[in-house]
Coordinates of N, CA and C in Angstrom, one line a residue:
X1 N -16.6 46.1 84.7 CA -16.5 46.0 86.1 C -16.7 44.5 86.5
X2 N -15.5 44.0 87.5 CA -16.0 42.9 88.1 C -17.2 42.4 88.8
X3 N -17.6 41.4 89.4 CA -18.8 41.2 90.0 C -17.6 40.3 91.5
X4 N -18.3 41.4 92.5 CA -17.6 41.3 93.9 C -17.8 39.4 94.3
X5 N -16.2 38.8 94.8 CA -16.2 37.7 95.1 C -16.3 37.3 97.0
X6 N -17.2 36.4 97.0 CA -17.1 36.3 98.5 C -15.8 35.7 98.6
X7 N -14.7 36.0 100.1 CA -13.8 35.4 100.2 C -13.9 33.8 100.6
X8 N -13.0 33.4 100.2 CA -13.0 31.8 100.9 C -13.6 31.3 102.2
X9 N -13.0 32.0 102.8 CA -13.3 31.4 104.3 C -14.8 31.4 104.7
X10 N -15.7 32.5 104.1 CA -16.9 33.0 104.1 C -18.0 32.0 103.3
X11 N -17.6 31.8 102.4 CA -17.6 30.5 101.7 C -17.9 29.2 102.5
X12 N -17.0 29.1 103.0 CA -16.8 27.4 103.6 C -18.1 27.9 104.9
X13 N -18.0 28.4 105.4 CA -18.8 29.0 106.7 C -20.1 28.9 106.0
X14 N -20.6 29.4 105.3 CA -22.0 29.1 104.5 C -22.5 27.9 104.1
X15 N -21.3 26.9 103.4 CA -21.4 25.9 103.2 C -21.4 24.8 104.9
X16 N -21.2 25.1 105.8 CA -21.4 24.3 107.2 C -22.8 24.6 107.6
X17 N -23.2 25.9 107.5 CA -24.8 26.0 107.7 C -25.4 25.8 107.2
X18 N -25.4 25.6 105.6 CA -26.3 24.8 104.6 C -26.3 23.5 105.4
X19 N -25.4 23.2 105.2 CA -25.0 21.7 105.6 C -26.3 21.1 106.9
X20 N -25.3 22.3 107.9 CA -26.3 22.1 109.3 C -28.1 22.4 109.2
X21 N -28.3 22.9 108.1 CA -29.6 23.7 108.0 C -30.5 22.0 107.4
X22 N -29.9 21.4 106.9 CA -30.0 20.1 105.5 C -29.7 18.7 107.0
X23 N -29.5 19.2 107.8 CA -29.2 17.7 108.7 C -28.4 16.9 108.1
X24 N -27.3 17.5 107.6 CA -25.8 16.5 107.3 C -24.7 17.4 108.2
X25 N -24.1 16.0 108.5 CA -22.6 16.5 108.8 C -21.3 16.8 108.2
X26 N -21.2 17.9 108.8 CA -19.7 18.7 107.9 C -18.8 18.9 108.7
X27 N -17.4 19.0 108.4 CA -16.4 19.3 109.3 C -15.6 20.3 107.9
X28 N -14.8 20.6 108.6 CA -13.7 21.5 107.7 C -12.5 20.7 108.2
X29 N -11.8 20.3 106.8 CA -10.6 18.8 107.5 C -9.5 19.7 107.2
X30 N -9.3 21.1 106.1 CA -8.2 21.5 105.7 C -8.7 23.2 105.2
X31 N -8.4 23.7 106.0 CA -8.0 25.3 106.1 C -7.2 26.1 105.3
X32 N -7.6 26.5 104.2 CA -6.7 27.4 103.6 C -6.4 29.0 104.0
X33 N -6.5 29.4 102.8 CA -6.1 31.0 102.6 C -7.6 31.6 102.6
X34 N -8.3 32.8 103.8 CA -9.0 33.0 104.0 C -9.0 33.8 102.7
X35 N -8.8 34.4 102.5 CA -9.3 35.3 100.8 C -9.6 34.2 99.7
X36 N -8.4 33.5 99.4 CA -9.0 33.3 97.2 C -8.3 31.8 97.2
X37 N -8.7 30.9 98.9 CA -8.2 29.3 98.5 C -9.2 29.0 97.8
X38 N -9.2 27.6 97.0 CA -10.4 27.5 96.4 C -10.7 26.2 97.1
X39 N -12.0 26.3 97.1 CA -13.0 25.3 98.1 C -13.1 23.7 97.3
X40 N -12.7 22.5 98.2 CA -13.5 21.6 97.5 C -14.2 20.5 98.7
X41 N -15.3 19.6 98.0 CA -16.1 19.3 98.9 C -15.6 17.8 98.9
X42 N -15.7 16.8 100.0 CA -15.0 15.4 100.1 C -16.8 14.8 100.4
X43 N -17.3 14.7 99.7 CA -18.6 13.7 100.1 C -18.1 12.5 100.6
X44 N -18.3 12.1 101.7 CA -18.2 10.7 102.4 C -19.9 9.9 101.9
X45 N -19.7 9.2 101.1 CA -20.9 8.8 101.0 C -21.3 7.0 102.4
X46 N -20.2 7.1 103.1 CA -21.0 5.9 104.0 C -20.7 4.7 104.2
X47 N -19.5 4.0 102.6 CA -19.9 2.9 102.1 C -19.4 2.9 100.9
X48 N -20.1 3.5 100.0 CA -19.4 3.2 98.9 C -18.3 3.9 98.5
X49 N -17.9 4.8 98.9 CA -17.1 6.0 98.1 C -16.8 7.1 99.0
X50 N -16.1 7.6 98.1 CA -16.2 9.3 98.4 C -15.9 10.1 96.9
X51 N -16.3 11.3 97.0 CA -16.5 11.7 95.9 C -16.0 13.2 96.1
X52 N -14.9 13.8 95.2 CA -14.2 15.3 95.4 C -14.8 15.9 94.4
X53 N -15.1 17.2 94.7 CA -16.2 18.0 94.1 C -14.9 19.4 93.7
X54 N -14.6 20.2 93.2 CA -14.1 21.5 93.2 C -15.1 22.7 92.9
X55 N -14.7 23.7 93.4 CA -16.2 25.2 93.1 C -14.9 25.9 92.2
X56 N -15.3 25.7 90.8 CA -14.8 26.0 89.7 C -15.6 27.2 89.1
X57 N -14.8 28.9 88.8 CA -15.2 29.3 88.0 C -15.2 29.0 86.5
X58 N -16.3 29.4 85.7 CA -16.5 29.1 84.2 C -16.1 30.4 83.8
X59 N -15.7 30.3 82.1 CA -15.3 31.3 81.5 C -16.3 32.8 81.6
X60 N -18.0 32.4 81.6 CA -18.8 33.4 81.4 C -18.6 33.6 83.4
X61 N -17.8 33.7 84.2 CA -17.8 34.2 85.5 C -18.7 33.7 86.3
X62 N -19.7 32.5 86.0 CA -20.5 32.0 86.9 C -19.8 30.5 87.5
X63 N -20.1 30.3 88.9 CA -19.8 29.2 89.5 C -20.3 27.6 89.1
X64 N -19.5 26.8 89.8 CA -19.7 25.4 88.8 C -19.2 24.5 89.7
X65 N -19.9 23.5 90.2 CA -18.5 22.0 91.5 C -18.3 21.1 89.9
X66 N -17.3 20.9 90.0 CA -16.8 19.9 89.2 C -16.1 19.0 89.9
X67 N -16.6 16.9 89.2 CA -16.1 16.3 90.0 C -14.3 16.0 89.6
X68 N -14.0 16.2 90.5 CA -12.4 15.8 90.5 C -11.9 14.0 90.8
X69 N -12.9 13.4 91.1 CA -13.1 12.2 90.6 C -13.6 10.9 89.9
X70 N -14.3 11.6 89.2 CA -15.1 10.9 87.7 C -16.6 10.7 88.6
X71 N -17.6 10.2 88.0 CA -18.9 10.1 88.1 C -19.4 8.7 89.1
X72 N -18.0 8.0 89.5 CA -18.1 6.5 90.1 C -17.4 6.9 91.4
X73 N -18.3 6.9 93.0 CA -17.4 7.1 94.1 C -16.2 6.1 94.2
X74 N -15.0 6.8 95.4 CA -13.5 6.3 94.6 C -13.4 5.8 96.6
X75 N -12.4 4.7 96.6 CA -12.0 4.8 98.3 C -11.3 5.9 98.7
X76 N -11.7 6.1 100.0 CA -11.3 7.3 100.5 C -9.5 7.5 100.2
X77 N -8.6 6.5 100.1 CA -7.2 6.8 99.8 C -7.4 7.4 98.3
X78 N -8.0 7.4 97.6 CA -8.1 7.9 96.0 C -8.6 9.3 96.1
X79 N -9.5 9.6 97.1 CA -9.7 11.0 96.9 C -9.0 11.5 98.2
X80 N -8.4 11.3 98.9 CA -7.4 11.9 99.4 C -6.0 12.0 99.0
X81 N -5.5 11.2 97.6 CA -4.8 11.3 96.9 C -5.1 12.6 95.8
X82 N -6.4 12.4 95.5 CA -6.1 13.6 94.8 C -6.1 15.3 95.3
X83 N -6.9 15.4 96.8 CA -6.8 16.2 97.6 C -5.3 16.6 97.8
X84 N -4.7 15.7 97.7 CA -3.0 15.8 98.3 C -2.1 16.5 96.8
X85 N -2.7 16.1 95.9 CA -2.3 16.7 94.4 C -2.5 17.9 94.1
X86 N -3.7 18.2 94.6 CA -4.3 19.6 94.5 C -3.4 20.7 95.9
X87 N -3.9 19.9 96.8 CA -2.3 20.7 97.8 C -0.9 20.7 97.3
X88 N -0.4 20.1 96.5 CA 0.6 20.1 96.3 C 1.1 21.2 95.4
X89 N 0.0 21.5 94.4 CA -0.2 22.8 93.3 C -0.3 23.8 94.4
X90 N -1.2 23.6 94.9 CA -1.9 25.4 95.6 C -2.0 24.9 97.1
X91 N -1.2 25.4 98.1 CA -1.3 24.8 99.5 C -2.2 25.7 100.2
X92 N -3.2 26.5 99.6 CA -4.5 27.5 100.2 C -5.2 26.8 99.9
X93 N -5.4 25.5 99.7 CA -7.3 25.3 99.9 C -7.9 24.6 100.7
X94 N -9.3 24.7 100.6 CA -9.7 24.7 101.5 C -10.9 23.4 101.1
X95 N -10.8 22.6 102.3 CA -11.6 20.9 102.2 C -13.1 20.8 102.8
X96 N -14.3 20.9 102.7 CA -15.3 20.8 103.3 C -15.7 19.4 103.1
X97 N -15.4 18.4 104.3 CA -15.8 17.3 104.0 C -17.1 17.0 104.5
X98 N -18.6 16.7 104.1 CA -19.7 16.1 104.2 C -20.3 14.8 103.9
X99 N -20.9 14.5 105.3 CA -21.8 12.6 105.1 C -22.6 12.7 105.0
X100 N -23.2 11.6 103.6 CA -24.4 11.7 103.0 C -24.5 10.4 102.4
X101 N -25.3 9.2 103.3 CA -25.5 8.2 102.0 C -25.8 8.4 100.6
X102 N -26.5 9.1 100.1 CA -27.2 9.6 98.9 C -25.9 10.0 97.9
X103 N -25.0 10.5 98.3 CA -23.9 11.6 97.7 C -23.9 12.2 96.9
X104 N -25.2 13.0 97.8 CA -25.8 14.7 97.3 C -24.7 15.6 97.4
X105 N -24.9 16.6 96.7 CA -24.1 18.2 97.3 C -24.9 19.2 97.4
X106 N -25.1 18.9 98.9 CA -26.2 20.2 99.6 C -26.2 21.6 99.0
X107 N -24.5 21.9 98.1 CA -24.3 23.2 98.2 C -24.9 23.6 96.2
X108 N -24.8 22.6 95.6 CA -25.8 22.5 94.4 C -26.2 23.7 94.2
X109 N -27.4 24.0 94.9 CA -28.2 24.1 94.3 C -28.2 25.6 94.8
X110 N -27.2 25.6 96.3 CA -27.0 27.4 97.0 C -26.1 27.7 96.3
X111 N -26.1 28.2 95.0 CA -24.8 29.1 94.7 C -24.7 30.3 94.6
X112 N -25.2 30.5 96.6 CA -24.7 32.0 97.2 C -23.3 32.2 96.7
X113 N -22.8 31.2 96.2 CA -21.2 31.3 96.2 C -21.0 32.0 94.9

């Protein structure tokens, strides 16, 4: 038997209250498919970077953000290039972009997801 998945949209909505709960700002910049878009996070870190995150399942069924930009924040045209690559494959997903000098991921560590 499977193990029940929260839908997308439900998802990003959790990830805005973390957010708001943590005193950072979040916006939702790109709307997908309320059921099975898959979520990724745009860290605005402020200054130096920004950093694209994806909420990747792993093989054993547990959740995972993987960076989609390497480990060094990128200018924001670099990760909105690859935002645009990932729309280009799958036009359901879904963008939670959050500012954080630090360029933490509040959502870490909640994987209500």
């Amino acid at each position: 038997m499977s193990t029940p998945r929260l839908k997308s949209k439900m998802l990003v909505q959790a990830g805005l209250r973390q957010c708001m709960a943590l005193g950072l700002m979040a916006t939702v910049v790109r709307s997908g498919d309320d059921d099975a878009g898959t979520v990724y996070l745009k860290i605005n870190r402020l200054g130096p970077g920004f950093t694209i995150l994806a909420l990747a399942r792993e093989l054993d069924g547990s959740l995972r953000w993987r960076s989609r930009t390497g480990a060094v924040p990128v200018p924001e045209a670099d990760a909105d290039a690859v935002l645009e690559k990932e729309r280009r494959i799958d036009p359901d997903i879904w963008v939670l972009e959050i500012e954080d000098r630090e360029g933490r991921n509040p959502l870490e560590d909640a994987l209500f997801f």
